[in-house]
């Protein structure tokens, strides 16, 4: 493997993407075609490669070169593979590497909302979910529990932020997702919801109010096409979104608990509504 390079100079600009650039700099909003993300752990990197993402470089602990990361390195013969001992990498990156391997990859152009929704019968819509941990966990649940796609409003954290990818266990590469672009589907929520409803989806707001029905309501479960809409932690969905949806649905609570974390609520909602 002649592309394996032992790290000797921590100031090497090639290592900036792992140790010194912020998520915003990697995202590169002004030039999204040049955007980069970091995949972490051999399994997650493998899922990204399988999904067609192009690797730029790898940073890994020495033991992975002939160990768990060997097959990945062989798949990426033409890119540099930077290596060092585990403690050195922890010092360089500022945190312990999950499973000892990072891979910088090119972002791909996002599909359109129409492309993501084509043929789908159950989709999840995230409204201003800003915590990348929650975004990653929701996408993992969506992939596991029979959702066909995920849409995000512009106020959401990006699913290709490092933490979101890690929490999702790479399912961000296995389920279709995209952002609801005002230029395409219209401004959220008014035109975006109208777009979904005209596309044949009945819209379901996950919220607690007087008109909310139980998540196992027969009429809701019987709908052929559903868009399940979840809001950010604390504030939840906007009143405008709730008012425009076809249904408002709640998860029954006990012992005086009034709500669940949005990621936990999403798993229950997807399991109940995705199996019909």
mmCIF file of N, CA and C in Angstrom, residues 102-240:
data_model
loop_
_atom_site.group_PDB
_atom_site.id
_atom_site.type_symbol
_atom_site.label_atom_id
_atom_site.label_comp_id
_atom_site.label_asym_id
_atom_site.label_seq_id
_atom_site.Cartn_x
_atom_site.Cartn_y
_atom_site.Cartn_z
ATOM 1 N N UNK A 102 -11.141 7.890 10.170
ATOM 2 C CA UNK A 102 -11.912 8.976 9.580
ATOM 3 C C UNK A 102 -11.661 8.991 8.081
ATOM 4 N N UNK A 103 -12.669 9.445 7.332
ATOM 5 C CA UNK A 103 -12.510 9.558 5.879
ATOM 6 C C UNK A 103 -13.168 10.849 5.410
ATOM 7 N N UNK A 104 -12.395 11.697 4.732
ATOM 8 C CA UNK A 104 -12.939 12.915 4.125
ATOM 9 C C UNK A 104 -13.518 12.562 2.764
ATOM 10 N N UNK A 105 -14.756 13.029 2.505
ATOM 11 C CA UNK A 105 -15.453 12.654 1.278
ATOM 12 C C UNK A 105 -16.133 13.865 0.657
ATOM 13 N N UNK A 106 -16.258 13.837 -0.662
ATOM 14 C CA UNK A 106 -16.995 14.867 -1.388
ATOM 15 C C UNK A 106 -18.491 14.715 -1.113
ATOM 16 N N UNK A 107 -19.169 15.829 -0.919
ATOM 17 C CA UNK A 107 -20.626 15.805 -0.917
ATOM 18 C C UNK A 107 -21.136 15.640 -2.341
ATOM 19 N N UNK A 108 -22.313 15.065 -2.473
ATOM 20 C CA UNK A 108 -22.946 14.938 -3.786
ATOM 21 C C UNK A 108 -24.064 15.971 -3.892
ATOM 22 N N UNK A 109 -24.422 16.385 -5.096
ATOM 23 C CA UNK A 109 -25.578 17.291 -5.242
ATOM 24 C C UNK A 109 -26.818 16.659 -4.631
ATOM 25 N N UNK A 110 -27.602 17.466 -3.922
ATOM 26 C CA UNK A 110 -28.805 16.944 -3.293
ATOM 27 C C UNK A 110 -29.882 16.664 -4.340
ATOM 28 N N UNK A 111 -30.646 15.585 -4.161
ATOM 29 C CA UNK A 111 -31.769 15.342 -5.066
ATOM 30 C C UNK A 111 -32.879 16.354 -4.815
ATOM 31 N N UNK A 112 -33.803 16.468 -5.751
ATOM 32 C CA UNK A 112 -34.952 17.354 -5.565
ATOM 33 C C UNK A 112 -35.963 16.701 -4.632
ATOM 34 N N UNK A 113 -36.857 17.523 -4.094
ATOM 35 C CA UNK A 113 -37.937 16.994 -3.252
ATOM 36 C C UNK A 113 -38.783 16.010 -4.068
ATOM 37 N N UNK A 114 -39.044 16.349 -5.304
ATOM 38 C CA UNK A 114 -39.835 15.458 -6.156
ATOM 39 C C UNK A 114 -39.158 14.105 -6.323
ATOM 40 N N UNK A 115 -37.852 14.105 -6.532
ATOM 41 C CA UNK A 115 -37.121 12.844 -6.685
ATOM 42 C C UNK A 115 -37.185 12.004 -5.410
ATOM 43 N N UNK A 116 -37.033 12.651 -4.266
ATOM 44 C CA UNK A 116 -37.043 11.936 -2.990
ATOM 45 C C UNK A 116 -38.425 11.353 -2.696
ATOM 46 N N UNK A 117 -39.465 12.078 -3.070
ATOM 47 C CA UNK A 117 -40.832 11.649 -2.759
ATOM 48 C C UNK A 117 -41.405 10.677 -3.796
ATOM 49 N N UNK A 118 -40.781 10.566 -4.941
ATOM 50 C CA UNK A 118 -41.323 9.723 -6.004
ATOM 51 C C UNK A 118 -41.432 8.271 -5.541
ATOM 52 N N UNK A 119 -42.618 7.740 -5.611
ATOM 53 C CA UNK A 119 -42.846 6.357 -5.227
ATOM 54 C C UNK A 119 -42.943 6.108 -3.742
ATOM 55 N N UNK A 120 -42.773 7.142 -2.924
ATOM 56 C CA UNK A 120 -42.809 6.982 -1.468
ATOM 57 C C UNK A 120 -44.246 6.974 -0.951
ATOM 58 N N UNK A 121 -44.487 6.207 0.087
ATOM 59 C CA UNK A 121 -45.797 6.216 0.740
ATOM 60 C C UNK A 121 -45.721 6.723 2.174
ATOM 61 N N UNK A 122 -44.529 6.690 2.764
ATOM 62 C CA UNK A 122 -44.315 7.190 4.126
ATOM 63 C C UNK A 122 -43.034 8.007 4.145
ATOM 64 N N UNK A 123 -43.151 9.296 4.466
ATOM 65 C CA UNK A 123 -41.968 10.134 4.572
ATOM 66 C C UNK A 123 -41.969 10.855 5.909
ATOM 67 N N UNK A 124 -40.779 11.183 6.377
ATOM 68 C CA UNK A 124 -40.616 11.989 7.584
ATOM 69 C C UNK A 124 -40.197 13.395 7.170
ATOM 70 N N UNK A 125 -40.746 14.394 7.851
ATOM 71 C CA UNK A 125 -40.389 15.785 7.589
ATOM 72 C C UNK A 125 -39.917 16.392 8.905
ATOM 73 N N UNK A 126 -38.711 16.954 8.916
ATOM 74 C CA UNK A 126 -38.157 17.565 10.107
ATOM 75 C C UNK A 126 -38.216 19.079 9.966
ATOM 76 N N UNK A 127 -38.863 19.721 10.940
ATOM 77 C CA UNK A 127 -38.992 21.179 10.933
ATOM 78 C C UNK A 127 -38.041 21.779 11.972
ATOM 79 N N UNK A 128 -36.995 22.418 11.480
ATOM 80 C CA UNK A 128 -36.057 23.159 12.330
ATOM 81 C C UNK A 128 -35.460 22.319 13.458
ATOM 82 N N UNK A 129 -35.169 21.053 13.179
ATOM 83 C CA UNK A 129 -34.483 20.204 14.161
ATOM 84 C C UNK A 129 -32.996 20.538 14.068
ATOM 85 N N UNK A 130 -32.512 21.307 15.026
ATOM 86 C CA UNK A 130 -31.175 21.902 14.919
ATOM 87 C C UNK A 130 -30.077 21.068 15.544
ATOM 88 N N UNK A 131 -30.426 20.113 16.390
ATOM 89 C CA UNK A 131 -29.417 19.297 17.064
ATOM 90 C C UNK A 131 -28.983 18.158 16.138
ATOM 91 N N UNK A 132 -27.703 18.103 15.750
ATOM 92 C CA UNK A 132 -27.272 17.048 14.819
ATOM 93 C C UNK A 132 -27.430 15.643 15.389
ATOM 94 N N UNK A 133 -27.351 15.503 16.706
ATOM 95 C CA UNK A 133 -27.577 14.197 17.319
ATOM 96 C C UNK A 133 -29.001 13.733 17.067
ATOM 97 N N UNK A 134 -29.964 14.630 17.231
ATOM 98 C CA UNK A 134 -31.360 14.280 16.974
ATOM 99 C C UNK A 134 -31.594 13.980 15.497
ATOM 100 N N UNK A 135 -30.992 14.771 14.622
ATOM 101 C CA UNK A 135 -31.149 14.520 13.186
ATOM 102 C C UNK A 135 -30.625 13.135 12.825
ATOM 103 N N UNK A 136 -29.440 12.789 13.330
ATOM 104 C CA UNK A 136 -28.877 11.478 13.045
ATOM 105 C C UNK A 136 -29.723 10.348 13.591
ATOM 106 N N UNK A 137 -30.230 10.515 14.820
ATOM 107 C CA UNK A 137 -31.051 9.470 15.440
ATOM 108 C C UNK A 137 -32.377 9.303 14.712
ATOM 109 N N UNK A 138 -32.983 10.404 14.280
ATOM 110 C CA UNK A 138 -34.256 10.326 13.555
ATOM 111 C C UNK A 138 -34.064 9.624 12.217
ATOM 112 N N UNK A 139 -32.997 9.954 11.514
ATOM 113 C CA UNK A 139 -32.753 9.308 10.226
ATOM 114 C C UNK A 139 -32.492 7.813 10.413
ATOM 115 N N UNK A 140 -31.792 7.458 11.470
ATOM 116 C CA UNK A 140 -31.565 6.024 11.737
ATOM 117 C C UNK A 140 -32.894 5.307 11.976
ATOM 118 N N UNK A 141 -33.779 5.920 12.762
ATOM 119 C CA UNK A 141 -35.097 5.320 13.005
ATOM 120 C C UNK A 141 -35.917 5.257 11.725
ATOM 121 N N UNK A 142 -35.836 6.321 10.920
ATOM 122 C CA UNK A 142 -36.592 6.338 9.662
ATOM 123 C C UNK A 142 -36.159 5.195 8.754
ATOM 124 N N UNK A 143 -34.851 4.968 8.659
ATOM 125 C CA UNK A 143 -34.342 3.893 7.812
ATOM 126 C C UNK A 143 -34.747 2.525 8.353
ATOM 127 N N UNK A 144 -34.724 2.376 9.662
ATOM 128 C CA UNK A 144 -34.994 1.069 10.270
ATOM 129 C C UNK A 144 -36.480 0.734 10.314
ATOM 130 N N UNK A 145 -37.335 1.751 10.361
ATOM 131 C CA UNK A 145 -38.748 1.530 10.673
ATOM 132 C C UNK A 145 -39.670 1.891 9.506
ATOM 133 N N UNK A 146 -39.174 1.656 8.296
ATOM 134 C CA UNK A 146 -40.019 1.636 7.096
ATOM 135 C C UNK A 146 -40.472 2.995 6.593
ATOM 136 N N UNK A 147 -39.742 4.067 6.919
ATOM 137 C CA UNK A 147 -39.973 5.318 6.221
ATOM 138 C C UNK A 147 -39.239 5.246 4.875
ATOM 139 N N UNK A 148 -39.808 5.861 3.873
ATOM 140 C CA UNK A 148 -39.210 5.802 2.532
ATOM 141 C C UNK A 148 -38.233 6.937 2.269
ATOM 142 N N UNK A 149 -38.369 8.042 2.995
ATOM 143 C CA UNK A 149 -37.522 9.201 2.734
ATOM 144 C C UNK A 149 -37.639 10.187 3.883
ATOM 145 N N UNK A 150 -36.696 11.137 3.916
ATOM 146 C CA UNK A 150 -36.694 12.189 4.931
ATOM 147 C C UNK A 150 -36.514 13.535 4.238
ATOM 148 N N UNK A 151 -37.362 14.500 4.608
ATOM 149 C CA UNK A 151 -37.228 15.882 4.145
ATOM 150 C C UNK A 151 -36.892 16.763 5.342
ATOM 151 N N UNK A 152 -36.078 17.782 5.103
ATOM 152 C CA UNK A 152 -35.681 18.689 6.166
ATOM 153 C C UNK A 152 -35.943 20.127 5.746
ATOM 154 N N UNK A 153 -36.453 20.941 6.658
ATOM 155 C CA UNK A 153 -36.598 22.360 6.355
ATOM 156 C C UNK A 153 -35.223 23.016 6.456
ATOM 157 N N UNK A 154 -35.065 24.212 5.868
ATOM 158 C CA UNK A 154 -33.741 24.846 5.855
ATOM 159 C C UNK A 154 -33.157 25.114 7.240
ATOM 160 N N UNK A 155 -33.997 25.164 8.285
ATOM 161 C CA UNK A 155 -33.501 25.418 9.635
ATOM 162 C C UNK A 155 -32.929 24.211 10.339
ATOM 163 N N UNK A 156 -32.912 23.059 9.686
ATOM 164 C CA UNK A 156 -32.403 21.831 10.305
ATOM 165 C C UNK A 156 -30.882 21.744 10.209
ATOM 166 N N UNK A 157 -30.296 21.006 11.146
ATOM 167 C CA UNK A 157 -28.887 20.660 11.068
ATOM 168 C C UNK A 157 -28.667 19.754 9.862
ATOM 169 N N UNK A 158 -27.490 19.854 9.260
ATOM 170 C CA UNK A 158 -27.205 19.071 8.065
ATOM 171 C C UNK A 158 -26.942 17.605 8.421
ATOM 172 N N UNK A 159 -27.596 16.657 7.755
ATOM 173 C CA UNK A 159 -27.383 15.237 8.059
ATOM 174 C C UNK A 159 -25.967 14.748 7.816
ATOM 175 N N UNK A 160 -25.149 15.529 7.086
ATOM 176 C CA UNK A 160 -23.774 15.107 6.844
ATOM 177 C C UNK A 160 -22.775 15.800 7.770
ATOM 178 N N UNK A 161 -23.267 16.434 8.838
ATOM 179 C CA UNK A 161 -22.360 16.844 9.904
ATOM 180 C C UNK A 161 -21.818 15.575 10.566
ATOM 181 N N UNK A 162 -20.601 15.659 11.046
ATOM 182 C CA UNK A 162 -19.927 14.459 11.558
ATOM 183 C C UNK A 162 -20.733 13.756 12.645
ATOM 184 N N UNK A 163 -21.273 14.519 13.601
ATOM 185 C CA UNK A 163 -22.023 13.894 14.691
ATOM 186 C C UNK A 163 -23.297 13.235 14.180
ATOM 187 N N UNK A 164 -23.980 13.889 13.251
ATOM 188 C CA UNK A 164 -25.207 13.307 12.697
ATOM 189 C C UNK A 164 -24.916 11.995 11.979
ATOM 190 N N UNK A 165 -23.845 11.976 11.190
ATOM 191 C CA UNK A 165 -23.472 10.747 10.491
ATOM 192 C C UNK A 165 -23.167 9.643 11.496
ATOM 193 N N UNK A 166 -22.391 9.985 12.536
ATOM 194 C CA UNK A 166 -21.985 8.982 13.515
ATOM 195 C C UNK A 166 -23.195 8.403 14.255
ATOM 196 N N UNK A 167 -24.098 9.285 14.709
ATOM 197 C CA UNK A 167 -25.273 8.820 15.442
ATOM 198 C C UNK A 167 -26.189 7.988 14.545
ATOM 199 N N UNK A 168 -26.252 8.341 13.277
ATOM 200 C CA UNK A 168 -27.108 7.595 12.344
ATOM 201 C C UNK A 168 -26.524 6.233 11.987
ATOM 202 N N UNK A 169 -25.274 5.984 12.369
ATOM 203 C CA UNK A 169 -24.562 4.748 12.003
ATOM 204 C C UNK A 169 -24.491 4.575 10.472
ATOM 205 N N UNK A 170 -24.413 5.697 9.769
ATOM 206 C CA UNK A 170 -24.270 5.644 8.321
ATOM 207 C C UNK A 170 -25.564 5.463 7.558
ATOM 208 N N UNK A 171 -26.700 5.447 8.253
ATOM 209 C CA UNK A 171 -27.975 5.302 7.535
ATOM 210 C C UNK A 171 -28.315 6.553 6.730
ATOM 211 N N UNK A 172 -27.613 7.659 6.975
ATOM 212 C CA UNK A 172 -27.795 8.842 6.121
ATOM 213 C C UNK A 172 -27.406 8.532 4.675
ATOM 214 N N UNK A 173 -26.652 7.446 4.478
ATOM 215 C CA UNK A 173 -26.263 7.034 3.133
ATOM 216 C C UNK A 173 -27.184 5.955 2.572
ATOM 217 N N UNK A 174 -28.183 5.545 3.350
ATOM 218 C CA UNK A 174 -29.019 4.424 2.945
ATOM 219 C C UNK A 174 -30.478 4.798 2.705
ATOM 220 N N UNK A 175 -30.905 5.960 3.172
ATOM 221 C CA UNK A 175 -32.284 6.389 2.968
ATOM 222 C C UNK A 175 -32.269 7.732 2.235
ATOM 223 N N UNK A 176 -33.133 7.921 1.230
ATOM 224 C CA UNK A 176 -33.142 9.206 0.504
ATOM 225 C C UNK A 176 -33.530 10.364 1.426
ATOM 226 N N UNK A 177 -32.836 11.499 1.280
ATOM 227 C CA UNK A 177 -33.183 12.690 2.038
ATOM 228 C C UNK A 177 -32.750 13.920 1.247
ATOM 229 N N UNK A 178 -33.390 15.020 1.566
ATOM 230 C CA UNK A 178 -33.004 16.296 0.973
ATOM 231 C C UNK A 178 -33.627 17.428 1.764
ATOM 232 N N UNK A 179 -33.175 18.638 1.484
ATOM 233 C CA UNK A 179 -33.762 19.821 2.100
ATOM 234 C C UNK A 179 -34.910 20.347 1.242
ATOM 235 N N UNK A 180 -35.917 20.877 1.914
ATOM 236 C CA UNK A 180 -37.041 21.500 1.222
ATOM 237 C C UNK A 180 -36.597 22.890 0.780
ATOM 238 N N UNK A 181 -36.315 23.016 -0.484
ATOM 239 C CA UNK A 181 -35.769 24.262 -1.028
ATOM 240 C C UNK A 181 -36.904 25.202 -1.414
ATOM 241 N N UNK A 182 -36.911 26.435 -0.900
ATOM 242 C CA UNK A 182 -37.982 27.383 -1.250
ATOM 243 C C UNK A 182 -38.133 27.587 -2.753
ATOM 244 N N UNK A 183 -37.013 27.503 -3.488
ATOM 245 C CA UNK A 183 -37.073 27.700 -4.933
ATOM 246 C C UNK A 183 -37.757 26.530 -5.646
ATOM 247 N N UNK A 184 -37.868 25.403 -4.943
ATOM 248 C CA UNK A 184 -38.439 24.214 -5.569
ATOM 249 C C UNK A 184 -39.849 23.931 -5.043
ATOM 250 N N UNK A 185 -39.944 23.598 -3.763
ATOM 251 C CA UNK A 185 -41.237 23.224 -3.179
ATOM 252 C C UNK A 185 -41.973 24.423 -2.593
ATOM 253 N N UNK A 186 -41.290 25.553 -2.482
ATOM 254 C CA UNK A 186 -41.916 26.730 -1.900
ATOM 255 C C UNK A 186 -41.541 26.913 -0.450
ATOM 256 N N UNK A 187 -41.806 28.110 0.065
ATOM 257 C CA UNK A 187 -41.446 28.444 1.440
ATOM 258 C C UNK A 187 -42.196 27.541 2.419
ATOM 259 N N UNK A 188 -41.501 27.183 3.497
ATOM 260 C CA UNK A 188 -42.094 26.369 4.546
ATOM 261 C C UNK A 188 -42.660 27.288 5.635
ATOM 262 N N UNK A 189 -43.862 26.983 6.204
ATOM 263 C CA UNK A 189 -44.621 25.763 5.941
ATOM 264 C C UNK A 189 -45.697 25.863 4.856
ATOM 265 N N UNK A 190 -46.145 27.068 4.537
ATOM 266 C CA UNK A 190 -47.352 27.197 3.708
ATOM 267 C C UNK A 190 -47.219 26.495 2.362
ATOM 268 N N UNK A 191 -46.256 26.907 1.559
ATOM 269 C CA UNK A 191 -46.140 26.334 0.219
ATOM 270 C C UNK A 191 -45.559 24.925 0.255
ATOM 271 N N UNK A 192 -44.675 24.660 1.227
ATOM 272 C CA UNK A 192 -44.104 23.323 1.334
ATOM 273 C C UNK A 192 -45.154 22.279 1.678
ATOM 274 N N UNK A 193 -46.029 22.598 2.626
ATOM 275 C CA UNK A 193 -47.109 21.671 2.978
ATOM 276 C C UNK A 193 -48.092 21.520 1.831
ATOM 277 N N UNK A 194 -48.355 22.624 1.160
ATOM 278 C CA UNK A 194 -49.260 22.555 -0.001
ATOM 279 C C UNK A 194 -48.670 21.654 -1.080
ATOM 280 N N UNK A 195 -47.365 21.733 -1.270
ATOM 281 C CA UNK A 195 -46.679 20.878 -2.239
ATOM 282 C C UNK A 195 -46.863 19.401 -1.875
ATOM 283 N N UNK A 196 -46.683 19.071 -0.598
ATOM 284 C CA UNK A 196 -46.823 17.684 -0.160
ATOM 285 C C UNK A 196 -48.259 17.187 -0.340
ATOM 286 N N UNK A 197 -49.213 18.045 0.012
ATOM 287 C CA UNK A 197 -50.615 17.636 -0.093
ATOM 288 C C UNK A 197 -51.027 17.465 -1.548
ATOM 289 N N UNK A 198 -50.540 18.324 -2.423
ATOM 290 C CA UNK A 198 -50.838 18.170 -3.841
ATOM 291 C C UNK A 198 -50.140 16.958 -4.447
ATOM 292 N N UNK A 199 -49.081 16.488 -3.764
ATOM 293 C CA UNK A 199 -48.385 15.278 -4.206
ATOM 294 C C UNK A 199 -49.046 14.016 -3.670
ATOM 295 N N UNK A 200 -50.172 14.185 -2.992
ATOM 296 C CA UNK A 200 -50.948 13.036 -2.534
ATOM 297 C C UNK A 200 -50.720 12.615 -1.103
ATOM 298 N N UNK A 201 -49.869 13.360 -0.366
ATOM 299 C CA UNK A 201 -49.605 12.997 1.022
ATOM 300 C C UNK A 201 -50.614 13.663 1.958
ATOM 301 N N UNK A 202 -51.111 12.882 2.905
ATOM 302 C CA UNK A 202 -51.844 13.445 4.036
ATOM 303 C C UNK A 202 -50.802 13.794 5.091
ATOM 304 N N UNK A 203 -50.875 14.989 5.630
ATOM 305 C CA UNK A 203 -49.833 15.488 6.518
ATOM 306 C C UNK A 203 -50.228 15.298 7.979
ATOM 307 N N UNK A 204 -49.269 14.822 8.766
ATOM 308 C CA UNK A 204 -49.491 14.479 10.173
ATOM 309 C C UNK A 204 -48.540 15.289 11.039
ATOM 310 N N UNK A 205 -49.078 16.197 11.838
ATOM 311 C CA UNK A 205 -48.274 16.977 12.774
ATOM 312 C C UNK A 205 -48.168 16.219 14.092
ATOM 313 N N UNK A 206 -46.942 15.969 14.550
ATOM 314 C CA UNK A 206 -46.741 15.371 15.867
ATOM 315 C C UNK A 206 -46.721 16.494 16.892
ATOM 316 N N UNK A 207 -47.821 16.631 17.631
ATOM 317 C CA UNK A 207 -47.944 17.757 18.562
ATOM 318 C C UNK A 207 -49.000 17.453 19.617
ATOM 319 N N UNK A 208 -48.922 18.183 20.718
ATOM 320 C CA UNK A 208 -49.895 18.054 21.798
ATOM 321 C C UNK A 208 -50.832 19.245 21.761
ATOM 322 N N UNK A 209 -52.070 19.024 21.359
ATOM 323 C CA UNK A 209 -53.089 20.060 21.481
ATOM 324 C C UNK A 209 -54.469 19.406 21.549
ATOM 325 N N UNK A 210 -55.508 20.234 21.652
ATOM 326 C CA UNK A 210 -56.854 19.718 21.903
ATOM 327 C C UNK A 210 -57.402 18.891 20.745
ATOM 328 N N UNK A 211 -56.912 19.112 19.542
ATOM 329 C CA UNK A 211 -57.441 18.376 18.387
ATOM 330 C C UNK A 211 -56.642 17.112 18.068
ATOM 331 N N UNK A 212 -55.590 16.852 18.844
ATOM 332 C CA UNK A 212 -54.723 15.718 18.558
ATOM 333 C C UNK A 212 -55.430 14.392 18.831
ATOM 334 N N UNK A 213 -55.227 13.445 17.914
ATOM 335 C CA UNK A 213 -55.748 12.094 18.096
ATOM 336 C C UNK A 213 -54.578 11.168 18.421
ATOM 337 N N UNK A 214 -54.879 9.994 18.941
ATOM 338 C CA UNK A 214 -53.837 9.042 19.297
ATOM 339 C C UNK A 214 -53.108 8.559 18.042
ATOM 340 N N UNK A 215 -51.856 8.214 18.205
ATOM 341 C CA UNK A 215 -51.035 7.793 17.082
ATOM 342 C C UNK A 215 -51.534 6.505 16.433
ATOM 343 N N UNK A 216 -52.351 5.748 17.165
ATOM 344 C CA UNK A 216 -52.900 4.524 16.576
ATOM 345 C C UNK A 216 -54.323 4.710 16.058
ATOM 346 N N UNK A 217 -54.716 5.957 15.807
ATOM 347 C CA UNK A 217 -56.051 6.243 15.300
ATOM 348 C C UNK A 217 -56.248 5.523 13.954
ATOM 349 N N UNK A 218 -57.330 4.744 13.814
ATOM 350 C CA UNK A 218 -57.517 3.934 12.597
ATOM 351 C C UNK A 218 -57.510 4.742 11.307
ATOM 352 N N UNK A 219 -58.094 5.932 11.328
ATOM 353 C CA UNK A 219 -58.162 6.736 10.100
ATOM 354 C C UNK A 219 -56.775 7.166 9.644
ATOM 355 N N UNK A 220 -55.938 7.552 10.611
ATOM 356 C CA UNK A 220 -54.576 7.959 10.268
ATOM 357 C C UNK A 220 -53.793 6.765 9.722
ATOM 358 N N UNK A 221 -53.860 5.647 10.430
ATOM 359 C CA UNK A 221 -53.091 4.462 10.034
ATOM 360 C C UNK A 221 -53.517 3.922 8.669
ATOM 361 N N UNK A 222 -54.753 4.189 8.280
ATOM 362 C CA UNK A 222 -55.276 3.652 7.021
ATOM 363 C C UNK A 222 -54.887 4.483 5.805
ATOM 364 N N UNK A 223 -54.334 5.672 6.015
ATOM 365 C CA UNK A 223 -53.964 6.529 4.895
ATOM 366 C C UNK A 223 -52.879 5.868 4.040
ATOM 367 N N UNK A 224 -53.011 5.961 2.738
ATOM 368 C CA UNK A 224 -52.052 5.326 1.833
ATOM 369 C C UNK A 224 -50.726 6.076 1.775
ATOM 370 N N UNK A 225 -50.776 7.419 1.876
ATOM 371 C CA UNK A 225 -49.550 8.216 1.818
ATOM 372 C C UNK A 225 -49.546 9.201 2.985
ATOM 373 N N UNK A 226 -48.507 9.134 3.805
ATOM 374 C CA UNK A 226 -48.413 10.002 4.978
ATOM 375 C C UNK A 226 -47.070 10.722 5.011
ATOM 376 N N UNK A 227 -47.125 11.986 5.391
ATOM 377 C CA UNK A 227 -45.924 12.755 5.705
ATOM 378 C C UNK A 227 -45.979 13.072 7.193
ATOM 379 N N UNK A 228 -45.080 12.478 7.960
ATOM 380 C CA UNK A 228 -45.048 12.629 9.413
ATOM 381 C C UNK A 228 -44.098 13.769 9.757
ATOM 382 N N UNK A 229 -44.620 14.815 10.389
ATOM 383 C CA UNK A 229 -43.854 16.053 10.579
ATOM 384 C C UNK A 229 -43.509 16.227 12.048
ATOM 385 N N UNK A 230 -42.215 16.389 12.319
ATOM 386 C CA UNK A 230 -41.712 16.522 13.685
ATOM 387 C C UNK A 230 -40.977 17.835 13.841
ATOM 388 N N UNK A 231 -41.128 18.447 15.026
ATOM 389 C CA UNK A 231 -40.521 19.742 15.279
ATOM 390 C C UNK A 231 -39.315 19.665 16.188
ATOM 391 N N UNK A 232 -38.704 20.809 16.396
ATOM 392 C CA UNK A 232 -37.478 20.891 17.172
ATOM 393 C C UNK A 232 -37.749 20.667 18.652
ATOM 394 N N UNK A 233 -36.682 20.379 19.397
ATOM 395 C CA UNK A 233 -36.795 20.190 20.834
ATOM 396 C C UNK A 233 -37.323 21.468 21.492
ATOM 397 N N UNK A 234 -38.156 21.285 22.500
ATOM 398 C CA UNK A 234 -38.649 22.433 23.263
ATOM 399 C C UNK A 234 -39.844 23.081 22.610
ATOM 400 N N UNK A 235 -39.623 23.816 21.543
ATOM 401 C CA UNK A 235 -40.701 24.575 20.908
ATOM 402 C C UNK A 235 -41.637 23.693 20.102
ATOM 403 N N UNK A 236 -41.156 22.593 19.580
ATOM 404 C CA UNK A 236 -41.994 21.735 18.755
ATOM 405 C C UNK A 236 -42.324 22.382 17.424
ATOM 406 N N UNK A 237 -43.416 21.937 16.821
ATOM 407 C CA UNK A 237 -43.836 22.485 15.528
ATOM 408 C C UNK A 237 -44.441 23.872 15.696
ATOM 409 N N UNK A 238 -44.325 24.678 14.649
ATOM 410 C CA UNK A 238 -44.924 26.011 14.683
ATOM 411 C C UNK A 238 -46.438 25.899 14.618
ATOM 412 N N UNK A 239 -47.166 26.833 15.240
ATOM 413 C CA UNK A 239 -48.630 26.814 15.167
ATOM 414 C C UNK A 239 -49.139 26.818 13.729
ATOM 415 N N UNK A 240 -48.433 27.513 12.840
ATOM 416 C CA UNK A 240 -48.854 27.557 11.435
ATOM 417 C C UNK A 240 -48.788 26.172 10.804
#
